[in-house]
mmCIF file of N, CA and C in Angstrom:
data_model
loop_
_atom_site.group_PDB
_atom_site.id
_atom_site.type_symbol
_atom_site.label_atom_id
_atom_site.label_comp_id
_atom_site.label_asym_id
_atom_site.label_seq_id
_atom_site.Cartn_x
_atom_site.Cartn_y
_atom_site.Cartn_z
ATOM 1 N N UNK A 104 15.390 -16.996 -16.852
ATOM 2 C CA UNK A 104 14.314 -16.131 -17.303
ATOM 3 C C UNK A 104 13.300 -16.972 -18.063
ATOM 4 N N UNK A 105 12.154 -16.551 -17.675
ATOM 5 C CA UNK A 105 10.812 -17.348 -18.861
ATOM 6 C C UNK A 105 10.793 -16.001 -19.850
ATOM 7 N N UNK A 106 10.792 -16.677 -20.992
ATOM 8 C CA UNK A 106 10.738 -16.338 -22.328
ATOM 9 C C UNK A 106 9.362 -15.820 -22.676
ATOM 10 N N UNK A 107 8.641 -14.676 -23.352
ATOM 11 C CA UNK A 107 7.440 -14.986 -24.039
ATOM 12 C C UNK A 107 6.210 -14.427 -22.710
ATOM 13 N N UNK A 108 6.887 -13.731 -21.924
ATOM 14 C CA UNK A 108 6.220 -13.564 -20.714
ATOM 15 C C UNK A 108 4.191 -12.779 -21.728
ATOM 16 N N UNK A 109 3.518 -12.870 -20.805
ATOM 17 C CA UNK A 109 2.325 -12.357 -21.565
ATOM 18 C C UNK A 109 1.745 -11.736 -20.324
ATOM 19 N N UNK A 110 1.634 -10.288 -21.284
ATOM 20 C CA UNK A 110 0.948 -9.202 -20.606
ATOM 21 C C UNK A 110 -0.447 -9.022 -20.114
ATOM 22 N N UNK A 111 -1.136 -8.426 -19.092
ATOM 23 C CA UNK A 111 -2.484 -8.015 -19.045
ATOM 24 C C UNK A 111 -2.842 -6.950 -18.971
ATOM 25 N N UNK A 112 -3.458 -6.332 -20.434
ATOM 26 C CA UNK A 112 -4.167 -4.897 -20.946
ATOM 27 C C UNK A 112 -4.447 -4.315 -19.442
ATOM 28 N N UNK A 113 -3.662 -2.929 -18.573
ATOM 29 C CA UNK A 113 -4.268 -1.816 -17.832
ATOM 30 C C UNK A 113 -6.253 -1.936 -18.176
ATOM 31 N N UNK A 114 -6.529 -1.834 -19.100
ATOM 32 C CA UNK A 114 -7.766 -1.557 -19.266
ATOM 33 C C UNK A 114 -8.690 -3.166 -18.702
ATOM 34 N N UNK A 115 -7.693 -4.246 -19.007
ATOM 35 C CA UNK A 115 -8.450 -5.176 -18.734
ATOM 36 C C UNK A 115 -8.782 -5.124 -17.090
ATOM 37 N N UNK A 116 -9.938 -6.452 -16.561
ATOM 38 C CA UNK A 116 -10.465 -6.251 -15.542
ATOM 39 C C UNK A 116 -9.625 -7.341 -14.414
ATOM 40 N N UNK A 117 -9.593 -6.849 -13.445
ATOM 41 C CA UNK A 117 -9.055 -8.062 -12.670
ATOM 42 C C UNK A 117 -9.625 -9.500 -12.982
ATOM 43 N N UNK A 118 -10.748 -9.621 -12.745
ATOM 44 C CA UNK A 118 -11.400 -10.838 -13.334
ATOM 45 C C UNK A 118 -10.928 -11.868 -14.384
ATOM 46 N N UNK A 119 -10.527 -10.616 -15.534
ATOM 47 C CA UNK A 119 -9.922 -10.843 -16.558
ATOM 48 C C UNK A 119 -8.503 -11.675 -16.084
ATOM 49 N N UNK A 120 -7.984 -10.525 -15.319
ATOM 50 C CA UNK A 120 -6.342 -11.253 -15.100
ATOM 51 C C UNK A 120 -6.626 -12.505 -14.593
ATOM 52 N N UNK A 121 -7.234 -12.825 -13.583
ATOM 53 C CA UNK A 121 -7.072 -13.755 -13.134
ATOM 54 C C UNK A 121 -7.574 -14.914 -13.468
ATOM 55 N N UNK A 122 -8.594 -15.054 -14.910
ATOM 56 C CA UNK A 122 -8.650 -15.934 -15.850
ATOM 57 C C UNK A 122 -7.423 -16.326 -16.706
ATOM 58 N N UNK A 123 -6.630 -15.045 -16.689
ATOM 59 C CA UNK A 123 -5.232 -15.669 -17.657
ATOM 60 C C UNK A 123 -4.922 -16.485 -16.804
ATOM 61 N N UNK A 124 -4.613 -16.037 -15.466
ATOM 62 C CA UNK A 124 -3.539 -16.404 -14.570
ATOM 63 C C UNK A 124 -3.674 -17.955 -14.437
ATOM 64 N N UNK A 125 -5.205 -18.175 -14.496
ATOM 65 C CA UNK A 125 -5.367 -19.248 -14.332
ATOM 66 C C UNK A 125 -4.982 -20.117 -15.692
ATOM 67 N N UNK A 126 -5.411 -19.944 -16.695
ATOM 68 C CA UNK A 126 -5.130 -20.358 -18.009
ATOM 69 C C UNK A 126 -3.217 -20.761 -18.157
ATOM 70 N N UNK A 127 -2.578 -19.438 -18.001
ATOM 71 C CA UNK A 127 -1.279 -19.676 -17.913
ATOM 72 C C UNK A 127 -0.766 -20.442 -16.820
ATOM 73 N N UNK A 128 -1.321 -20.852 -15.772
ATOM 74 C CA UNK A 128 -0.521 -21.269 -14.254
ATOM 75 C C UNK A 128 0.219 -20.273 -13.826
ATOM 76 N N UNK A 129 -0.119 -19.139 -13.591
ATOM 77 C CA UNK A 129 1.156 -18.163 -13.092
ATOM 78 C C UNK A 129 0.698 -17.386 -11.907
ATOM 79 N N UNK A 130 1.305 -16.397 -11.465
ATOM 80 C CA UNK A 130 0.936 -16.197 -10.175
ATOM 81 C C UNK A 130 0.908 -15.003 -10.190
ATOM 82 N N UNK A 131 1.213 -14.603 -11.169
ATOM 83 C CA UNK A 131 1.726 -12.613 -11.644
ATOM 84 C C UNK A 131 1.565 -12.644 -13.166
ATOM 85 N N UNK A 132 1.388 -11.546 -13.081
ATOM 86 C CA UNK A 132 1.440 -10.757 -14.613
ATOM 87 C C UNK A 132 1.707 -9.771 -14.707
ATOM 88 N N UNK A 133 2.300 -8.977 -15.639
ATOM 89 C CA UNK A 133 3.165 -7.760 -15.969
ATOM 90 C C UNK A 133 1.299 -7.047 -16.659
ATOM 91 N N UNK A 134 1.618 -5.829 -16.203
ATOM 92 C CA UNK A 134 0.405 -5.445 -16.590
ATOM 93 C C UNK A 134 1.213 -4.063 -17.697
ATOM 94 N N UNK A 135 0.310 -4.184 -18.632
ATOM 95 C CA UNK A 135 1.106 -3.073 -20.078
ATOM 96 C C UNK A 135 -0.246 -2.167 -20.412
ATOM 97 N N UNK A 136 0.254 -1.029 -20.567
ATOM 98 C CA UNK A 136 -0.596 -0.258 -21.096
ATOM 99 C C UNK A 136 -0.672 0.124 -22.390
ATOM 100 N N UNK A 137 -1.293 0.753 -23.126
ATOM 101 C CA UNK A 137 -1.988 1.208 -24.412
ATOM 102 C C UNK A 137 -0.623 1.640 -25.570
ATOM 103 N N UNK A 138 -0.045 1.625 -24.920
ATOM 104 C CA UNK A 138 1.452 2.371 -25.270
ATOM 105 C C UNK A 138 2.558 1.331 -25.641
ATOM 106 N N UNK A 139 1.877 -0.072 -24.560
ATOM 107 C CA UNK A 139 2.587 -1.531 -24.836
ATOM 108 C C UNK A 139 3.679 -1.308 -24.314
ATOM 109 N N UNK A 140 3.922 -0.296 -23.405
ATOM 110 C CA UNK A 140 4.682 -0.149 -22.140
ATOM 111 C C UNK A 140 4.394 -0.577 -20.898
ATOM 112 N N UNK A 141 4.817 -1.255 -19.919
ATOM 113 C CA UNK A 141 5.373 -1.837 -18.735
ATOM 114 C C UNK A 141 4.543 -1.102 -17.643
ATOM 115 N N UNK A 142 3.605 -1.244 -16.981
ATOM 116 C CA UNK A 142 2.964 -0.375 -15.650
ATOM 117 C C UNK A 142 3.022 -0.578 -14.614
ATOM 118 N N UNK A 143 3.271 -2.304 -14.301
ATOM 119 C CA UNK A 143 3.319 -3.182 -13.085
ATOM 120 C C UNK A 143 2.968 -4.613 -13.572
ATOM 121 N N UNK A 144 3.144 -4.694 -12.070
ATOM 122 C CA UNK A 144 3.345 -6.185 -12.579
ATOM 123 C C UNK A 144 1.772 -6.864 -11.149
ATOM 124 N N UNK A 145 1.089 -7.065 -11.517
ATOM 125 C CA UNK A 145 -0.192 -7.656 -10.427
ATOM 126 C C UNK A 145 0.230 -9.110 -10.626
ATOM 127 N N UNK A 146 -0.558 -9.586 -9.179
ATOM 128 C CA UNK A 146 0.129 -10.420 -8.425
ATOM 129 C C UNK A 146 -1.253 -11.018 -8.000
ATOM 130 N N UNK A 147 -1.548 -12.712 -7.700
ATOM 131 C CA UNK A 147 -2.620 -13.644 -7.330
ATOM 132 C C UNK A 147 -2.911 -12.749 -5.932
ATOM 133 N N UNK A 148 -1.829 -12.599 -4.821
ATOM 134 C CA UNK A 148 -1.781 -11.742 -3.878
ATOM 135 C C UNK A 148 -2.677 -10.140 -3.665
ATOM 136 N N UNK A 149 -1.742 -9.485 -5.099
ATOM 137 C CA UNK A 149 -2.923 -8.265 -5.282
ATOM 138 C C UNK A 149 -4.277 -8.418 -5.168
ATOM 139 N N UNK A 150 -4.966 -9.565 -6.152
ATOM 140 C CA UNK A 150 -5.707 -9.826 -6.371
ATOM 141 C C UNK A 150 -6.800 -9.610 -5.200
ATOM 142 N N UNK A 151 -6.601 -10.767 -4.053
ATOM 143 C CA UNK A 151 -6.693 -11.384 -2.691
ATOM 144 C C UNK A 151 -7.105 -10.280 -2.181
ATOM 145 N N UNK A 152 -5.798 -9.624 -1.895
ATOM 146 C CA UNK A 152 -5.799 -8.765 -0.676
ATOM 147 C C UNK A 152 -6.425 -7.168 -1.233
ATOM 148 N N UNK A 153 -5.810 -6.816 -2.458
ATOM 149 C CA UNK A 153 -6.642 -5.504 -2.643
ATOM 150 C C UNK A 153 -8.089 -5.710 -3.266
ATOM 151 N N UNK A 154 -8.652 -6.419 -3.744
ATOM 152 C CA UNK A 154 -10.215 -6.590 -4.120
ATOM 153 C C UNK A 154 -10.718 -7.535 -3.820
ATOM 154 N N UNK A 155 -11.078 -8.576 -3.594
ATOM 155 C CA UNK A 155 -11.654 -9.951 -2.871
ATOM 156 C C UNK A 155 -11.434 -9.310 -0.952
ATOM 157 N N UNK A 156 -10.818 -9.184 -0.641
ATOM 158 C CA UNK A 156 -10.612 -9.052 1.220
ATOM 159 C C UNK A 156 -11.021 -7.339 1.313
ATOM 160 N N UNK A 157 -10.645 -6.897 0.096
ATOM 161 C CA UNK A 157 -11.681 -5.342 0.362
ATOM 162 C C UNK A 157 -12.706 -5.060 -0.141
ATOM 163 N N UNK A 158 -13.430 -6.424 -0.823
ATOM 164 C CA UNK A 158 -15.006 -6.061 -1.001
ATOM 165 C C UNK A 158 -15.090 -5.514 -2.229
ATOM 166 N N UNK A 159 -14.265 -5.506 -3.159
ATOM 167 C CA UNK A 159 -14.523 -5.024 -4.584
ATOM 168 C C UNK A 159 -14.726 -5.975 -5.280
ATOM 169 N N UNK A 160 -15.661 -5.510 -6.550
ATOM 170 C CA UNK A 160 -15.565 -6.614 -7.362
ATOM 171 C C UNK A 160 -14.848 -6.597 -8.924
ATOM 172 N N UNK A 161 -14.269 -7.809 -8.457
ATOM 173 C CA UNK A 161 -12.801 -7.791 -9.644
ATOM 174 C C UNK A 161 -13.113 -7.917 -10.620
ATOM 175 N N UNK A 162 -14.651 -7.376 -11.409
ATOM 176 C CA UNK A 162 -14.969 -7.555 -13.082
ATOM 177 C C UNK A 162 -15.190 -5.653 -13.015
ATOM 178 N N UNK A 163 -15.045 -5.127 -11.756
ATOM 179 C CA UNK A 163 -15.029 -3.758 -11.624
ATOM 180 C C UNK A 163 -13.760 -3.209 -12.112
ATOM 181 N N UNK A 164 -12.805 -3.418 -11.333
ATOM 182 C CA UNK A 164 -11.487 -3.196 -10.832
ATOM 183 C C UNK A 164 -10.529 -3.574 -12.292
ATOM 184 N N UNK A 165 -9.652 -2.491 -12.695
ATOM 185 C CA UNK A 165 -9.443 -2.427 -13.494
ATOM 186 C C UNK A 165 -7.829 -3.136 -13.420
ATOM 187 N N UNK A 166 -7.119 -3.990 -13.996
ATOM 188 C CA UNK A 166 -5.587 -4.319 -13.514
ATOM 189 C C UNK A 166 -4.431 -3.068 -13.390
ATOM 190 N N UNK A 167 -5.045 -1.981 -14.361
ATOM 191 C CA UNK A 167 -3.787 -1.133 -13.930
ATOM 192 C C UNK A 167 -4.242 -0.058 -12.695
ATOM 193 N N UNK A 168 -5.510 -0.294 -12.008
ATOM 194 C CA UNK A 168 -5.943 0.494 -11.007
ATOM 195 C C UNK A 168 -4.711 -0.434 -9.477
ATOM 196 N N UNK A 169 -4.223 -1.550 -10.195
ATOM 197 C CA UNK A 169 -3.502 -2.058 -8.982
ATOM 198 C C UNK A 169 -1.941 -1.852 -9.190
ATOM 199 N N UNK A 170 -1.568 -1.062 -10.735
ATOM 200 C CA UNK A 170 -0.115 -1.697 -10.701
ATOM 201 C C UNK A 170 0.272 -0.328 -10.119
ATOM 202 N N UNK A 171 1.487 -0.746 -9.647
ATOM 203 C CA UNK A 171 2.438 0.418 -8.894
ATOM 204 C C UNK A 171 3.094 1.608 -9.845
ATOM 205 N N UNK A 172 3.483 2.612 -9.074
ATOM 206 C CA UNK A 172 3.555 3.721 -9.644
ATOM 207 C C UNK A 172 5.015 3.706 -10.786
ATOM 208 N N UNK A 173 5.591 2.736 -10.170
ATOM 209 C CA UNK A 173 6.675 2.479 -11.296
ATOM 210 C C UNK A 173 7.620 1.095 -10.930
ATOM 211 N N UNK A 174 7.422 -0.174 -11.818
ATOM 212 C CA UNK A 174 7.559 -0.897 -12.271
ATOM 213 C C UNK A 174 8.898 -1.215 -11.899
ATOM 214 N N UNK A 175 9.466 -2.507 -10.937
ATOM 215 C CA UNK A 175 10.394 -2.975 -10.865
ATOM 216 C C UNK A 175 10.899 -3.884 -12.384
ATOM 217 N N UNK A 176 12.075 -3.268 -13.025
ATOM 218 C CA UNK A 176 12.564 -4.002 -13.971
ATOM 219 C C UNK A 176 14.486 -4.193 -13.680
ATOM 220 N N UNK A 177 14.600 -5.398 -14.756
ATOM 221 C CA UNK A 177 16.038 -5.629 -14.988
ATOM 222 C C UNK A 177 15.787 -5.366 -16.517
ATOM 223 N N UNK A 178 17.287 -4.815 -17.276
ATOM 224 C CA UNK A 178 17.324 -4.992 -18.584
ATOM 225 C C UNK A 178 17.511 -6.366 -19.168
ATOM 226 N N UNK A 179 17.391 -6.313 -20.406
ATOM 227 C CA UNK A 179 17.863 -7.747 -21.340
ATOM 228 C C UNK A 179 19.065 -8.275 -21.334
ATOM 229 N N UNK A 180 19.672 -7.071 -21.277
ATOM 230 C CA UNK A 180 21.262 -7.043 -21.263
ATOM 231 C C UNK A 180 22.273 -6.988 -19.973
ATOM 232 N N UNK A 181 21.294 -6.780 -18.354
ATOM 233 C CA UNK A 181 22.253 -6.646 -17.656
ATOM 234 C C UNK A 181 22.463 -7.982 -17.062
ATOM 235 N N UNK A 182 23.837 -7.623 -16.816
ATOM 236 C CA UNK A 182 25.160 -8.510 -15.879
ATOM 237 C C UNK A 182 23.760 -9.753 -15.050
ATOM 238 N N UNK A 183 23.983 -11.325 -14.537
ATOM 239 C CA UNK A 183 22.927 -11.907 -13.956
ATOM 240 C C UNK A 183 23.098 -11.976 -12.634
ATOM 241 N N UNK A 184 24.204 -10.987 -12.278
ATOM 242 C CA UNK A 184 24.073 -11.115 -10.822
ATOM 243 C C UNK A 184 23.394 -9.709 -10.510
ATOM 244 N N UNK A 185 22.663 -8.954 -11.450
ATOM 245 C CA UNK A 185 21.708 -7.685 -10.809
ATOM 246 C C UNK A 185 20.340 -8.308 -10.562
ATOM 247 N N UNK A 186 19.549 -9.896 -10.989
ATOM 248 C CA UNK A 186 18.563 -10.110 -10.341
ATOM 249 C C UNK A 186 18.238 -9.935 -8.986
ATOM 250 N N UNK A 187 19.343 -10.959 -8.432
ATOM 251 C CA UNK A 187 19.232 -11.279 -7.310
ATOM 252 C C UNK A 187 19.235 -10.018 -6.525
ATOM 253 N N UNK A 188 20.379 -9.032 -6.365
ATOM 254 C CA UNK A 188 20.433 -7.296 -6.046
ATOM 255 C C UNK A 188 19.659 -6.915 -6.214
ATOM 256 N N UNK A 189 18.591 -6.858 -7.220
ATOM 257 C CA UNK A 189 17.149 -6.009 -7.358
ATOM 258 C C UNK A 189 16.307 -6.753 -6.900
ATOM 259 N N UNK A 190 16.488 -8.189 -6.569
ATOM 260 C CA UNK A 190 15.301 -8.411 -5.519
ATOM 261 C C UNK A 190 15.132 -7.985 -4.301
ATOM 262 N N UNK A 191 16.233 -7.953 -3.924
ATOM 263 C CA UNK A 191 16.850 -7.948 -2.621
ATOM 264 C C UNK A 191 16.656 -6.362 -2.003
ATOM 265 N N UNK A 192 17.155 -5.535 -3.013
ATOM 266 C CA UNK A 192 17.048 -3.925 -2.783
ATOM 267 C C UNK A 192 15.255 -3.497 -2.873
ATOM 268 N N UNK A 193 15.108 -4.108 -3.825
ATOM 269 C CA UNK A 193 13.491 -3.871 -3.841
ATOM 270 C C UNK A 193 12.470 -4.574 -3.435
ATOM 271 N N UNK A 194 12.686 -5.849 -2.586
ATOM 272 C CA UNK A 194 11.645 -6.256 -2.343
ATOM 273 C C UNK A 194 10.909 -7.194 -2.989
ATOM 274 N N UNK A 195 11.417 -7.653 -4.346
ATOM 275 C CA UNK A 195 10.241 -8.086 -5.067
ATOM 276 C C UNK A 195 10.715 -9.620 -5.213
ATOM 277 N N UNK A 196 9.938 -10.689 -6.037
ATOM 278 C CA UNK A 196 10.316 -11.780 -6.077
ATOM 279 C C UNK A 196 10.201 -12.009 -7.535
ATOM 280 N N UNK A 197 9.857 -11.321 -8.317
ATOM 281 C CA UNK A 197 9.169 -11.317 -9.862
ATOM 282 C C UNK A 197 10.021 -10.103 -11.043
ATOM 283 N N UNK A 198 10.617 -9.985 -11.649
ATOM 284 C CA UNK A 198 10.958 -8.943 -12.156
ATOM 285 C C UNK A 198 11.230 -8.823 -13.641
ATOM 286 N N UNK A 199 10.236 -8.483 -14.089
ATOM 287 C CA UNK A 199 10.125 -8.242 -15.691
ATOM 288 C C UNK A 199 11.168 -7.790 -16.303
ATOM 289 N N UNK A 200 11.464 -8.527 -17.485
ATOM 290 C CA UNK A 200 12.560 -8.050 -18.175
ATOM 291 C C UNK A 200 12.330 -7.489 -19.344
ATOM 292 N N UNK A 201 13.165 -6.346 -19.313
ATOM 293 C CA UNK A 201 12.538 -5.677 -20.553
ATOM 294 C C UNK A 201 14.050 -5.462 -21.553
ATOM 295 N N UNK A 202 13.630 -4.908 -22.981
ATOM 296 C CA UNK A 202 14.730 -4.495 -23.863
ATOM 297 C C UNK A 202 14.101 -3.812 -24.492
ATOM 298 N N UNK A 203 14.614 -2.310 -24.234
ATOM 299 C CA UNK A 203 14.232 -1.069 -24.456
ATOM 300 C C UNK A 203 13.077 -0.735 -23.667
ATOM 301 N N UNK A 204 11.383 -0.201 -24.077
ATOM 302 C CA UNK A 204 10.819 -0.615 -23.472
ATOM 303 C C UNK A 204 9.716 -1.899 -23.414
ATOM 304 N N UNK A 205 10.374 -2.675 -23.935
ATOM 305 C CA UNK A 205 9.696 -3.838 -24.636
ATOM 306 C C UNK A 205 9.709 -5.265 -23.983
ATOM 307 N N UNK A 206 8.898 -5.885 -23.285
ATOM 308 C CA UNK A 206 8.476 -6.574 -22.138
ATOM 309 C C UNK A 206 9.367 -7.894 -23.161
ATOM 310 N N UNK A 207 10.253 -8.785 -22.619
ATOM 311 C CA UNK A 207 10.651 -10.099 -23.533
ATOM 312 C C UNK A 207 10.953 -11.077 -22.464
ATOM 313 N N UNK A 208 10.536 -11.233 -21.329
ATOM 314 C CA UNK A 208 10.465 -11.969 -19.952
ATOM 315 C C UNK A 208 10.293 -11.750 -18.360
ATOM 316 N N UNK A 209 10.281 -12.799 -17.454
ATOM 317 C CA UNK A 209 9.889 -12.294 -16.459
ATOM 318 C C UNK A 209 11.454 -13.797 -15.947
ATOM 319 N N UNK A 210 11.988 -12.419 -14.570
ATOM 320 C CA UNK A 210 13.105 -13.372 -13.364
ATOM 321 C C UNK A 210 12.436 -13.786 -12.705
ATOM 322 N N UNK A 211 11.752 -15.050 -12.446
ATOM 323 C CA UNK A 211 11.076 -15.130 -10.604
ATOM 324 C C UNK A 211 12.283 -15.699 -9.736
ATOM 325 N N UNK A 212 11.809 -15.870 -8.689
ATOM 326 C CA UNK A 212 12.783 -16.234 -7.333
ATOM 327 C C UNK A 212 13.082 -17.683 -7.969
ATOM 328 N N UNK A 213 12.282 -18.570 -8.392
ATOM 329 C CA UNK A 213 12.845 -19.591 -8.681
ATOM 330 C C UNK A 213 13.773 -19.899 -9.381
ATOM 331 N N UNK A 214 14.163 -19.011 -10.580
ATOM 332 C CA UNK A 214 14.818 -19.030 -11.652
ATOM 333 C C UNK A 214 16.318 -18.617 -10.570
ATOM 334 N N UNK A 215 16.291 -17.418 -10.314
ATOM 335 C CA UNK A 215 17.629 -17.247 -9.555
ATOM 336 C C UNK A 215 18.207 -18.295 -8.372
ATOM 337 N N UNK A 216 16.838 -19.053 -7.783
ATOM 338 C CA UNK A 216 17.413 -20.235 -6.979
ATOM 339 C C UNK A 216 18.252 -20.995 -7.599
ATOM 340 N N UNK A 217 18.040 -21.393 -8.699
ATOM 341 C CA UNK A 217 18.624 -22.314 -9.400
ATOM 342 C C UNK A 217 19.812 -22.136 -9.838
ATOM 343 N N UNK A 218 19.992 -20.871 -9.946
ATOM 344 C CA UNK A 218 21.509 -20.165 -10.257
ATOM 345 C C UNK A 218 22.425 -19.843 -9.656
ATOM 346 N N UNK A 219 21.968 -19.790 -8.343
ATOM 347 C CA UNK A 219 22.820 -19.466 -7.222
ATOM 348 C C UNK A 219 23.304 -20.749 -5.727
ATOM 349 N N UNK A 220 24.220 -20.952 -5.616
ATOM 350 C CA UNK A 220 24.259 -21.336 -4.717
ATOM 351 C C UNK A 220 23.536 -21.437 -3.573
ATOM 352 N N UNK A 221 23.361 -22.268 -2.384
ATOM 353 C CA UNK A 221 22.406 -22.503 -1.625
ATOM 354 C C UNK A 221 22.366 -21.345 -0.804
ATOM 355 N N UNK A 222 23.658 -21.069 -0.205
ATOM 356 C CA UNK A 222 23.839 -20.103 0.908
ATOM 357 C C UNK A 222 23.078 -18.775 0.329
ATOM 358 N N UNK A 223 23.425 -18.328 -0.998
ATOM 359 C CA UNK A 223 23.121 -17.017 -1.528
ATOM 360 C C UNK A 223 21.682 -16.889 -1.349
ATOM 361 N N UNK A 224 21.102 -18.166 -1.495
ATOM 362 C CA UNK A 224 19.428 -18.425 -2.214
ATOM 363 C C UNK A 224 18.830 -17.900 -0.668
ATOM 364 N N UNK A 225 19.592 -18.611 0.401
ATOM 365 C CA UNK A 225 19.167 -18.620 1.368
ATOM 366 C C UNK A 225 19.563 -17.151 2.315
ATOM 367 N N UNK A 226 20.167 -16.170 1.996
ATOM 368 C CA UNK A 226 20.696 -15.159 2.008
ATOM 369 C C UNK A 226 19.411 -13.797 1.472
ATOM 370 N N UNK A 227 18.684 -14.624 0.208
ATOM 371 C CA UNK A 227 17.911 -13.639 -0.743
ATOM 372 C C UNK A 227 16.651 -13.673 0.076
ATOM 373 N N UNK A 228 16.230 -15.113 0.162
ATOM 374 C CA UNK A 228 15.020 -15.267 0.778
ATOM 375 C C UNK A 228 14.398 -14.839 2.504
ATOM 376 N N UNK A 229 15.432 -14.433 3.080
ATOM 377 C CA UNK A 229 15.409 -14.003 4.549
ATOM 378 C C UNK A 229 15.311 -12.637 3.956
ATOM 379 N N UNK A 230 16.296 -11.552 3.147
ATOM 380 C CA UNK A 230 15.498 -10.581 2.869
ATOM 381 C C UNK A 230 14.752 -10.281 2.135
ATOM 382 N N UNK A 231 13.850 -11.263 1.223
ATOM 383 C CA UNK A 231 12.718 -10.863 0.806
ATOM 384 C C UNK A 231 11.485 -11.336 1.977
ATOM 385 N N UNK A 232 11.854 -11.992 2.664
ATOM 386 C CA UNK A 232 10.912 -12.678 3.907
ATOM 387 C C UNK A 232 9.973 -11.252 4.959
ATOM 388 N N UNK A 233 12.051 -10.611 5.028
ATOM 389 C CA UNK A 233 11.819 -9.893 5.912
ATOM 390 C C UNK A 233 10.797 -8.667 6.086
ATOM 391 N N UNK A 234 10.841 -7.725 6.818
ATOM 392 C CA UNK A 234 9.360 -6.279 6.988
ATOM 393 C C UNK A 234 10.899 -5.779 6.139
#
C-alpha cells in the first residue's frame, strides 16, 4: 500500500487533477468530497477518454462529474489476500484504502505484484485484461 495517498476536491476541475497528477507522478486519484468522504477514484484514462476525446474542456469538467457512483474500496484492516479478489471481482487495478470513512492509502496492481507469486500475478492480470 502507498501511504499518505492525496485526494482531489469533487469540486476541483479536471485540469486541476491533472496538474496534481502530474506534480505527484500518479496516474489516479481518489476523488473526496466536501464531507472528506471517498466518491471515486479518476484516472489519467478518465481524463483522455471522457473529456479530451469527447471535446470537453477539462478546466470545465468538474472531477467528481467523473467519479463513479460508488467507489471501489478495501478496508485498513482487511485480510491481504482481499486486494487481489477485489481486483479481480471488480475490475479495477487501483483501490483506495480506507479506515472508517477515512482515505489512509491507495493498493495498485503493482503493489500486489510484488506480493504475490508470479503465477497468481499472472492469473490477476488476464482478468483484469479481460472484457
Amino acid at each position: 500500500m502507498t501511504k499518505g495517498a492525496e485526494c482531489v476536491a469533487a469540486e476541483e476541475t479536471v485540469l486541476d487533477a491533472a496538474r496534481k497528477m502530474t506534480e505527484l507522478g500518479v496516474g489516479a486519484l481518489p476523488v473526496c468530497g466536501t464531507d472528506d468522504r471517498l466518491k471515486g477514484v479518476l484516472t489519467d484514462r478518465d481524463i483522455v477518454v471522457e473529456v479530451l476525446g469527447a471535446g470537453k474542456d477539462p478546466a470545465a469538467v468538474k472531477a467528481g462529474d467523473l467519479a463513479q457512483d460508488e467507489a471501489v474500496t478495501i478496508g485498513a484492516d482487511d485480510d491481504v489476500d482481499e486486494s487481489p479478489r477485489t481486483m479481480a471481482s471488480r475490475k479495477v487495478r487501483r483501490l483506495p484504502v480506507i479506515d472508517g470513512h477515512r482515505l489512509v492509502g491507495i493498493v495498485a496492481l503493482a503493489d500486489v505484484a510484488r506480493a504475490l507469486p508470479d503465477r497468481a500475478v499472472g492469473d490477476l492480470l488476464e482478468v483484469l485484461s479481460s472484457d
